[in-house]
Short mmCIF file of C-alpha atoms in Angstrom, two decimals:
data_model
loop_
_atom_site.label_atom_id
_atom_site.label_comp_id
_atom_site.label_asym_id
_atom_site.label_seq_id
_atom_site.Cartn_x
_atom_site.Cartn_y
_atom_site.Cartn_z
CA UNK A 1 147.00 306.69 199.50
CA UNK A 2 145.42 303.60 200.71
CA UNK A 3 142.60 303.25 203.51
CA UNK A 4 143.41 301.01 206.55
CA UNK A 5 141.11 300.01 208.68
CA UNK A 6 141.83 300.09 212.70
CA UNK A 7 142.79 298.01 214.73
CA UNK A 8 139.58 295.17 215.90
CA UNK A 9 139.37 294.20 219.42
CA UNK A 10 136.91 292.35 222.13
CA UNK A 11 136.09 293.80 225.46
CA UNK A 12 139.37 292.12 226.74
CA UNK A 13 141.34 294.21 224.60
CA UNK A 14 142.70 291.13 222.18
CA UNK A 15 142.19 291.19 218.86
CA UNK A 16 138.98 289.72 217.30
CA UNK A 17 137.81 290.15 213.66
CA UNK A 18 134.24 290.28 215.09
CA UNK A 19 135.25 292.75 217.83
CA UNK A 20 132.95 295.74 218.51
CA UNK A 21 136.12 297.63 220.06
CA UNK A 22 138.06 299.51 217.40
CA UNK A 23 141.69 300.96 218.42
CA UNK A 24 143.31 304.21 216.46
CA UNK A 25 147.26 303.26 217.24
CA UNK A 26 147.85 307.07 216.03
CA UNK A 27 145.36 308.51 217.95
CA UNK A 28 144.62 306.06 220.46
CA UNK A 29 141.14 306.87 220.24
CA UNK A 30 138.95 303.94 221.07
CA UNK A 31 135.57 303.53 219.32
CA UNK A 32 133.10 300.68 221.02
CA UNK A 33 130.59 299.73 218.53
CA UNK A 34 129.25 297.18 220.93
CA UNK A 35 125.49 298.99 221.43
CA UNK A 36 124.98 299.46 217.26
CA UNK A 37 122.60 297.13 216.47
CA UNK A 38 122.36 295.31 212.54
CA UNK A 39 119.01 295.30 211.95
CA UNK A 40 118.47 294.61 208.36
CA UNK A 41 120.32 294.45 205.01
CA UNK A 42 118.57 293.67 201.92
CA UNK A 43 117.04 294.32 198.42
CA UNK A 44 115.01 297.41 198.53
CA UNK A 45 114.41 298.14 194.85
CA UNK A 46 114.71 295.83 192.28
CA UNK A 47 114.43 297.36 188.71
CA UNK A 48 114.21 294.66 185.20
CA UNK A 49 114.64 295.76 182.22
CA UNK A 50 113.10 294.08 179.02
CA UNK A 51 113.48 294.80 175.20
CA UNK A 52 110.67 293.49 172.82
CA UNK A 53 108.32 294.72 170.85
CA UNK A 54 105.14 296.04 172.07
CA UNK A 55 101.99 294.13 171.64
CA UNK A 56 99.12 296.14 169.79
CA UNK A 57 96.81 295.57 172.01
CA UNK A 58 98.47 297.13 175.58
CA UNK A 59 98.35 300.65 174.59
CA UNK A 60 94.37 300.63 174.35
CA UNK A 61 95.49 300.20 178.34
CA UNK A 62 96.18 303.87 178.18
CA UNK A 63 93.54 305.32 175.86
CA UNK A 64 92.49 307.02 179.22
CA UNK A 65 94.81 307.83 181.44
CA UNK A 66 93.90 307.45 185.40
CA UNK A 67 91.52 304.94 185.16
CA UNK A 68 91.61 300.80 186.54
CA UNK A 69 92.04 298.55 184.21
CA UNK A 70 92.60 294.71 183.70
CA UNK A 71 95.66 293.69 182.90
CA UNK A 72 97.30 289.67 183.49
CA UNK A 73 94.59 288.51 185.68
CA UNK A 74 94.72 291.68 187.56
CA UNK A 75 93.46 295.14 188.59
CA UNK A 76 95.74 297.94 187.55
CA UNK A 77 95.88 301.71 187.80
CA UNK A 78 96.69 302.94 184.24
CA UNK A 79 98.28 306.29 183.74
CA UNK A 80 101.30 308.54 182.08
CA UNK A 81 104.70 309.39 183.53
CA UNK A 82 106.80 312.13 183.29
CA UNK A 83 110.12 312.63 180.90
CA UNK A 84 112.39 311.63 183.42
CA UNK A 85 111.55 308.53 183.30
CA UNK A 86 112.46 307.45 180.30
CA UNK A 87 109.08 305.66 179.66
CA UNK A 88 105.88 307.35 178.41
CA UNK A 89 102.87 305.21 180.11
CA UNK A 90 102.99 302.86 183.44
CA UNK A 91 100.29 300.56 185.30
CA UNK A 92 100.55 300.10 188.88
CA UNK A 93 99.54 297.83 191.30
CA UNK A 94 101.03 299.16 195.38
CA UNK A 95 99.18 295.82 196.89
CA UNK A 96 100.97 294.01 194.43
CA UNK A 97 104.45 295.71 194.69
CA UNK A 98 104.62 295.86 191.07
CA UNK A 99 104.83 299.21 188.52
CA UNK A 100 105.10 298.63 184.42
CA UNK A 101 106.41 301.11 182.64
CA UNK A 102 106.09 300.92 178.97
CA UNK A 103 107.15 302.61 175.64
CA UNK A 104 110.58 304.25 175.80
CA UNK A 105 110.38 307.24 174.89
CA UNK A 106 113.37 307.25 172.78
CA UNK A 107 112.11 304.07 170.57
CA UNK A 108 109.24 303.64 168.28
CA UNK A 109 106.17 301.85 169.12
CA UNK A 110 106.17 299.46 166.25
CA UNK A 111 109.91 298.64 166.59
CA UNK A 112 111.43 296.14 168.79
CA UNK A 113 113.18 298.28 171.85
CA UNK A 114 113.43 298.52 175.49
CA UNK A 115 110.54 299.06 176.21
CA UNK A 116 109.64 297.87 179.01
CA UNK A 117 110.93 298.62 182.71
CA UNK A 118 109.46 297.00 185.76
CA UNK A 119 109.74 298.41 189.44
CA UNK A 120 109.74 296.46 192.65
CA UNK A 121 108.69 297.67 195.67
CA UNK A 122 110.22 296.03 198.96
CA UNK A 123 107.44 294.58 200.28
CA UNK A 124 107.19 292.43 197.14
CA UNK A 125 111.39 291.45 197.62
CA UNK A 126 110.78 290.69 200.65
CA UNK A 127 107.57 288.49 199.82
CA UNK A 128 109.00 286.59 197.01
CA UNK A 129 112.42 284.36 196.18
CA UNK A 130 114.50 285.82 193.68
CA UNK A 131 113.65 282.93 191.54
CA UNK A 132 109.79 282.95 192.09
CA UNK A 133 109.88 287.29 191.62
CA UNK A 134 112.04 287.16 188.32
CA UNK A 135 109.05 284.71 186.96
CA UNK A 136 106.40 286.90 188.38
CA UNK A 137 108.47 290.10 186.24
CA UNK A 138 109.23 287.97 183.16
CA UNK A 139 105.53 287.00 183.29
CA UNK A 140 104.64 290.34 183.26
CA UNK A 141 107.02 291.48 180.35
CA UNK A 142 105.73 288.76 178.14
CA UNK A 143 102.10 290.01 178.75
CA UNK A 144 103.31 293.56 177.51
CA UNK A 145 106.02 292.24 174.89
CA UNK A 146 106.47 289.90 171.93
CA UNK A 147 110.69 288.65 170.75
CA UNK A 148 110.83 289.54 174.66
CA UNK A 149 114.55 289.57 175.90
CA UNK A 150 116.49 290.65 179.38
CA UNK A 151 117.82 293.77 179.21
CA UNK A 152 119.53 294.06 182.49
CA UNK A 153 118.69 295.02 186.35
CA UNK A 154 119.28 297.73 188.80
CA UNK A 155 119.38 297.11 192.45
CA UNK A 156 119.29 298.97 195.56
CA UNK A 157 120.71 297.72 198.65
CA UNK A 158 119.99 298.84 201.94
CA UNK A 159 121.26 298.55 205.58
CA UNK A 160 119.10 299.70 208.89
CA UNK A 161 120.56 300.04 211.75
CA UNK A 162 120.37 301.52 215.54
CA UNK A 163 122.74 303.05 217.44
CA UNK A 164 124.55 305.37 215.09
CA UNK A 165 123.78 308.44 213.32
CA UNK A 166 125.93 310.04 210.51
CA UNK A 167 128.40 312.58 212.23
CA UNK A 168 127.76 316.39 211.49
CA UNK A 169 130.69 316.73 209.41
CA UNK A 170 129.81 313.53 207.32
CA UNK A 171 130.46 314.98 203.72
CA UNK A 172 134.05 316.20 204.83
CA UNK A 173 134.91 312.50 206.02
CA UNK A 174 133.15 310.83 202.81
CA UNK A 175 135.71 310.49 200.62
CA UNK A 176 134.86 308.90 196.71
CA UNK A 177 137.07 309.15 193.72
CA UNK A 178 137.25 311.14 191.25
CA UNK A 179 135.47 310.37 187.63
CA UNK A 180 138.52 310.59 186.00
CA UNK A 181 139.45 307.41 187.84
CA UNK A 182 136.41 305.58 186.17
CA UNK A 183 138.57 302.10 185.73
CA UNK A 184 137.95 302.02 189.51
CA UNK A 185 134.76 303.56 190.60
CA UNK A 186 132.90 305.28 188.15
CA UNK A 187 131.89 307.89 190.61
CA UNK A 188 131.57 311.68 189.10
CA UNK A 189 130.17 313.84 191.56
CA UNK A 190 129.72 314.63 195.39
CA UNK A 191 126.49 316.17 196.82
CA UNK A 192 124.85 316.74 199.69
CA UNK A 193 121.06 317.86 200.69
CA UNK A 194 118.69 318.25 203.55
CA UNK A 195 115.21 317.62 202.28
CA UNK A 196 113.65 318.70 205.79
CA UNK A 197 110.29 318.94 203.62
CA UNK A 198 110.19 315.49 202.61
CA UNK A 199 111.49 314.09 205.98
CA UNK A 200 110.48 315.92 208.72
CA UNK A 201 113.65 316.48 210.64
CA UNK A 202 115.80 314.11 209.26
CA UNK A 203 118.23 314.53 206.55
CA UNK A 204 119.92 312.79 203.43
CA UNK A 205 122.95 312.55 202.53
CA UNK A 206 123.52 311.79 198.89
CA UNK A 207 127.14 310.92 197.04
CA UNK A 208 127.59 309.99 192.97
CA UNK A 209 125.74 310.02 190.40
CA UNK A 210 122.26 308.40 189.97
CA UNK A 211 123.52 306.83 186.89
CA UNK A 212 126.54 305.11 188.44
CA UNK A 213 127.02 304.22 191.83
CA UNK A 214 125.02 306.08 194.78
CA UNK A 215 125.11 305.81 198.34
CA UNK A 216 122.46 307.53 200.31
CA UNK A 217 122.17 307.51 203.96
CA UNK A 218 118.86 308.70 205.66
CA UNK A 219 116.49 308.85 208.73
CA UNK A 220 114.36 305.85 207.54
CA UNK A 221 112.16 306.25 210.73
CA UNK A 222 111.31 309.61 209.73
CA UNK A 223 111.10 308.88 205.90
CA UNK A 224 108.72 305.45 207.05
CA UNK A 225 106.72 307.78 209.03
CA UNK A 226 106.10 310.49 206.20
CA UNK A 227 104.94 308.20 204.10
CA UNK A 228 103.19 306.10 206.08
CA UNK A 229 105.10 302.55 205.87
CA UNK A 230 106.20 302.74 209.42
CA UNK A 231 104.55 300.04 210.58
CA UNK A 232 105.34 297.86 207.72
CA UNK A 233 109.48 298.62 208.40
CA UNK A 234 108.70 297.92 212.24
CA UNK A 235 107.49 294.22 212.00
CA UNK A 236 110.61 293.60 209.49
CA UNK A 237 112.89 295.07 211.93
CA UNK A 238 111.03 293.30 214.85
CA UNK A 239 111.73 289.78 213.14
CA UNK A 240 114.05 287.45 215.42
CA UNK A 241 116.41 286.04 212.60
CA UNK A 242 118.04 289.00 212.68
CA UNK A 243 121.53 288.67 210.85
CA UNK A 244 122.86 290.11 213.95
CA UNK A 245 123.65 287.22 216.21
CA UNK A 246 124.55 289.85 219.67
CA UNK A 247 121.29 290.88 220.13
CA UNK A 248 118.09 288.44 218.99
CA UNK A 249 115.54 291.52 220.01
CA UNK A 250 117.40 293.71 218.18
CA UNK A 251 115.13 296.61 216.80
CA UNK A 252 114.03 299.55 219.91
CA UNK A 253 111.13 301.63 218.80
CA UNK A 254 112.25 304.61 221.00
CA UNK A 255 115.44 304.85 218.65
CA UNK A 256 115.59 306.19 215.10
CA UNK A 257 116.38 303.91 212.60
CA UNK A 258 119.21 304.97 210.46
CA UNK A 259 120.01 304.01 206.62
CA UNK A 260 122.79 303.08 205.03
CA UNK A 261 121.76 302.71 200.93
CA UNK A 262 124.09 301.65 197.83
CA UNK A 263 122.09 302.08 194.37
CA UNK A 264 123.50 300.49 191.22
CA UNK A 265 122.02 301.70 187.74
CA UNK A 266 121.45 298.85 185.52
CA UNK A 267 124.49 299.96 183.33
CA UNK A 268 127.22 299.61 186.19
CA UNK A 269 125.40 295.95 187.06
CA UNK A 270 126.15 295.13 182.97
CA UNK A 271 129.34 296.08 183.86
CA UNK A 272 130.11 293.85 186.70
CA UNK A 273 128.30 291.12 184.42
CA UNK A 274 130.34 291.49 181.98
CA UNK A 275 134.08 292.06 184.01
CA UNK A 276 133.03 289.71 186.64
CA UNK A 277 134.86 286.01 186.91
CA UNK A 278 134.05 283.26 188.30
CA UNK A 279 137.25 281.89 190.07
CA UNK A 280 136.90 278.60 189.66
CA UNK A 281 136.07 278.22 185.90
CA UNK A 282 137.13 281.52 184.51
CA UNK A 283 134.11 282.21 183.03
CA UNK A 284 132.70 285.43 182.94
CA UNK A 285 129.65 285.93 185.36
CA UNK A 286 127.75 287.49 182.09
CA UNK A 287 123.80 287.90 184.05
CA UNK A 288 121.39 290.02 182.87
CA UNK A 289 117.84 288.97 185.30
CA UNK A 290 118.42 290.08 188.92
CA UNK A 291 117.61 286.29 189.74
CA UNK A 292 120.56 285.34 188.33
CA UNK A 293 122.75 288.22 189.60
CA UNK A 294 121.51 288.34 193.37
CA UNK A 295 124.29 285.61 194.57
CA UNK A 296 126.49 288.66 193.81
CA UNK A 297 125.16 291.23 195.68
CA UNK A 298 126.99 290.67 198.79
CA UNK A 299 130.08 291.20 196.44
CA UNK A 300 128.33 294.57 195.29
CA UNK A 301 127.64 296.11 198.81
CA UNK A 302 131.40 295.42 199.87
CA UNK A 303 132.69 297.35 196.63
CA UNK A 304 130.19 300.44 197.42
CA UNK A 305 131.71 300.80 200.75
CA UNK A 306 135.48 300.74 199.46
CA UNK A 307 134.27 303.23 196.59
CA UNK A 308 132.81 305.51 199.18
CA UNK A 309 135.17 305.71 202.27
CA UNK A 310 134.20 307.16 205.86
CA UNK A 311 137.16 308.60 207.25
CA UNK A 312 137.90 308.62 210.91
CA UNK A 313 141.47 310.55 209.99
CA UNK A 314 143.26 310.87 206.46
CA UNK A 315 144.22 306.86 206.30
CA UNK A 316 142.05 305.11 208.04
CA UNK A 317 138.72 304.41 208.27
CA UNK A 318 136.21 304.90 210.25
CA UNK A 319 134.76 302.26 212.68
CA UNK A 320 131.34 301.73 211.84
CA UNK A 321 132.39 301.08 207.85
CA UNK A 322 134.60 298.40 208.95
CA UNK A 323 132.12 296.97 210.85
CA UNK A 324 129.38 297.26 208.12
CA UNK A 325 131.51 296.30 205.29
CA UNK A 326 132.82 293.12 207.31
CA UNK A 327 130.12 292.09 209.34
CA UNK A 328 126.90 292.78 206.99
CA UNK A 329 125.37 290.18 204.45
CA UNK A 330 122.77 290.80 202.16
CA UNK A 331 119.56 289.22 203.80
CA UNK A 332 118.33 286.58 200.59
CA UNK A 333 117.51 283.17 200.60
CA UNK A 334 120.34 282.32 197.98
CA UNK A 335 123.85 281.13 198.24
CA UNK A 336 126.44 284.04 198.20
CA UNK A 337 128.96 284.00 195.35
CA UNK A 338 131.41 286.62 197.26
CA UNK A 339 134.28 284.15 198.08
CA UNK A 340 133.96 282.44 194.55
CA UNK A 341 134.01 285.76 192.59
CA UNK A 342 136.67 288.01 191.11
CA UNK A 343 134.72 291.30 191.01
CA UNK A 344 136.00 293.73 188.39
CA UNK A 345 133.80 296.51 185.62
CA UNK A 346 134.46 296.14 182.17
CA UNK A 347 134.17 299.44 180.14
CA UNK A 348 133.75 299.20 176.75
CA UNK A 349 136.23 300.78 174.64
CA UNK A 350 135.48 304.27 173.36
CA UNK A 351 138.66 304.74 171.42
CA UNK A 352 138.83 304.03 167.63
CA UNK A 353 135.99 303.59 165.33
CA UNK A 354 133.58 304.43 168.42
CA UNK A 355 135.29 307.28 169.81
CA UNK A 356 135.18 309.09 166.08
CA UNK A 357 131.80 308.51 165.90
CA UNK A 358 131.81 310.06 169.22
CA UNK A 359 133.61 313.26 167.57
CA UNK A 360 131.75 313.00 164.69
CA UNK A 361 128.39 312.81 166.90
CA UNK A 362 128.80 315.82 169.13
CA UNK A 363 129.56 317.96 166.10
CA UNK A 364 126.55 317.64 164.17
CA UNK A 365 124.96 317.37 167.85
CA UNK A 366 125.87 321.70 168.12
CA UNK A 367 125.09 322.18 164.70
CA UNK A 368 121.07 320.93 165.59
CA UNK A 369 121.20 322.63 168.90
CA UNK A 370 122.23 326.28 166.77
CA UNK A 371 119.71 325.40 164.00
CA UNK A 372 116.76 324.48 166.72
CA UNK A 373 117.93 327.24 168.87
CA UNK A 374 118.21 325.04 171.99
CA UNK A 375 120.30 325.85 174.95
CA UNK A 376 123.58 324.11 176.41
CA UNK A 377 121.99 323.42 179.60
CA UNK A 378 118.44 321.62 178.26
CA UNK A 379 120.74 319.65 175.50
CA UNK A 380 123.50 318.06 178.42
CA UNK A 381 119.77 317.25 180.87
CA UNK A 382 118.38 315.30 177.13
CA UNK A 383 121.77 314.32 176.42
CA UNK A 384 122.29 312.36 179.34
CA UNK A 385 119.11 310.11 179.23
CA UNK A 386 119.89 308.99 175.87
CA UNK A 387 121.30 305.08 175.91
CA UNK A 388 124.36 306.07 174.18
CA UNK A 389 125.33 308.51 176.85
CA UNK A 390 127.66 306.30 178.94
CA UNK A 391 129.66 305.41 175.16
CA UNK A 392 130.16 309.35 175.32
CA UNK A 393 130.61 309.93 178.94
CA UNK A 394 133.46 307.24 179.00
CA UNK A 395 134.98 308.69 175.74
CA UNK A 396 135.64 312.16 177.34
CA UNK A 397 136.12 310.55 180.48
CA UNK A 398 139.17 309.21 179.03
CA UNK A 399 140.49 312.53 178.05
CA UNK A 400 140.30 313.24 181.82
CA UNK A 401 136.54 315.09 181.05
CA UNK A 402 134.68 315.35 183.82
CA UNK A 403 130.82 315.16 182.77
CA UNK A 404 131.16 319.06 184.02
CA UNK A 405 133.96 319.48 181.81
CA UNK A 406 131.73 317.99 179.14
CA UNK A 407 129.04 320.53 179.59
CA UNK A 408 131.18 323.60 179.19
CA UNK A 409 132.63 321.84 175.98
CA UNK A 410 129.15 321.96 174.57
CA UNK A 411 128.22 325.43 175.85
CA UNK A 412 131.73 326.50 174.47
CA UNK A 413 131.16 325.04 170.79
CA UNK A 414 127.45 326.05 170.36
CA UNK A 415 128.76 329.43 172.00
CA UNK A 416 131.24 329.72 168.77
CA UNK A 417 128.65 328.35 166.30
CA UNK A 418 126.46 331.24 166.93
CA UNK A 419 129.19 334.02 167.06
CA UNK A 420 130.84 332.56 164.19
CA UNK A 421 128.02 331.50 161.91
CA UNK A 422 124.63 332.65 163.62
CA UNK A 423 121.65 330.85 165.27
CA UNK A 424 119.91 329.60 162.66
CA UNK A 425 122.57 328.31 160.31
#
């Protein structure tokens, strides 16, 4: 069934596509948007990723983990990092708004890999053009790397705005589509958590998959105030270029801020890359550095908010994603590429000679797990940080195999491999 969007009015009643008056003709239930206030959209995490081959000489940088170090003409804290990950070793810099993590720790040192993973804070974004921070990160990657190459970015987008709050029964309204339906969203799960701990009394709402497509929306006063950024967040709301053009002193320190965030793993931006047309030339947008890429991202917030759809009634939506999806632009000093782009994801075939390796793969995958005596549960968690996991995910996906589905498959077959032929056979 598809989503329309209500009916867009002014304060006169006559339609306006930049109305803050929104009319339910079923209903009849009016919604006036006209006291949210826009305060921000923009890059709040940038993540590059870089193959290459490490150079000898960086991992003396971690002989002793903890300590400051010198590393491209500056001061760096040097120290490990957990599994999850992906990367064994990282040096950070929070003044700088820069953290390197390095070795992958499903690659060998002395081969050529992706190794190399850099983080952006938003203070650095927000400091930097795209073109002047993708030379600070290349810079950076050639320090740690020789035969250096792109290997893809993630981004995070984020909206702030006043004047709303998520509605108590958010997660019934949220509707995303199933994973089954990959060709069109790529979305495979729906969950929801109040981390009171972490932000005082705010909560966050979380929907997809961290390796796909994820929208998160959040208290960011609260979250700014737990860990001590507030002030930072308050003199980027407080600027007077606001995108939103109602209200030039938009931001109001007695109101929460609330946060509306769309996070793209690197592998669904190599998608759009690679489906992606330019509509002019027909050429396939094919980026892989976030510099080249960030015309795009106004393209990328507008597809997050048709993949995730709040509902004001079954059919239509509701108000405030109309407004957002319409009315918001991603706050960067480039030229958009929205109106000149054909958006689409490619997926790689898994079918054929891929799909039987796939077969072939997960077979000999159980037999391991039975000989090592390693549980379904820990094998699917190791399973799915591996960088062929989206090849299997989309192979079973195709068989209408949810990543759940997936997981009992496993359990299932090692289940039979030990009744049938033991543990350690």
């Amino acid at each position: 069934m598809s989503v329309k969007d209500q009916i867009r009015v002014n304060r006169l009643f006559k339609e306006d596509p930049k109305g803050r008056v929104f009319f339910d003709t079923h209903t009849t239930i009016i919604s006036d948007l006209s006291k949210v206030r826009l305060l921000r959209c923009g890059v709040d995490t940038v993540r590059q990723l870089y193959r290459g081959l490490i150079r000898p000489e960086i991992m003396a940088l971690f002989e002793t983990p903890g300590v400051m170090v010198n590393f491209a003409g500056q001061r760096w804290h040097s120290g490990r990092v957990g599994k999850d990950s992906g990367y064994q070793y990282k040096l950070q810099n929070a003044d700088l708004g820069f953290i390197l993590l390095v070795k992958n720790f499903n690659a060998k040192i002395d081969a050529i890999g992706p190794h190399v993973k850099i983080e952006v804070s938003p203070h650095a974004i927000d400091a930097l053009s795209p073109s002047r921070l993708q030379e600070r990160m290349d810079y950076y990657a050639s320090e740690l790397l020789s035969h250096l190459e792109l290997n893809q970015c993630a981004v995070h987008l984020a909206l702030d705005l006043q004047g709303w709050k998520p509605p108590v029964d958010l997660v019934a309204r949220m509707h995303c589509r199933a994973r089954n339906h990959r060709d069109i969203s790529g979305i495979n799960e729906l969950n929801w958590s109040m981390k009171a701990a972490v932000y005082g009394r705010g909560e966050t709402h979380m929907f997809g998959s961290a390796s796909g497509v994820q929208l998160a929306i959040y208290n960011k006063t609260e979250q700014a105030r737990a860990t001590d950024k507030l002030d930072y967040w308050e003199s980027v709301w407080r600027r007077r270029d606001s995108f939103d053009d109602t209200d030039p002193d938009n931001y109001d320190p007695a109101q929460d801020v609330w946060r509306v965030e769309l996070r793209y793993h690197h592998s669904i931006i190599q998608q759009f890359a690679s489906g992606s047309v330019n509509l002019h030339s027909g050429q396939v947008i094919d980026t892989r550095s976030f510099a080249s890429f960030c015309g795009h991202l106004d393209g990328l917030w507008r597809y997050g908010l048709g993949q995730f759809k709040l509902l004001a009634r079954p059919g239509r939506y509701e108000a405030i994603w109309t407004l957002i999806r319409d009315d918001v632009r991603v706050d960067l000093p480039v030229d958009s590429l929205l109106d000149d782009t054909e958006y689409k994801r490619y997926y790689k075939s898994s079918r054929g000679f891929s799909g039987k390796n796939v077969e072939l793969f997960l077979g000999n995958f159980v037999s391991l797990l039975a000989r090592e005596k390693v549980g379904a549960k820990k094998a699917f968690d190791r399973l799915q940080t591996w960088e062929c996991w989206p090849v299997i995910r989309d192979h079973y996906a195709a068989k209408d195999m949810s990543e759940y589905d997936l997981y009992k498959h496993i359990k299932d077959l090692l289940e039979e491999r030990h009744v049938r032929w033991g543990r350690a056979v």
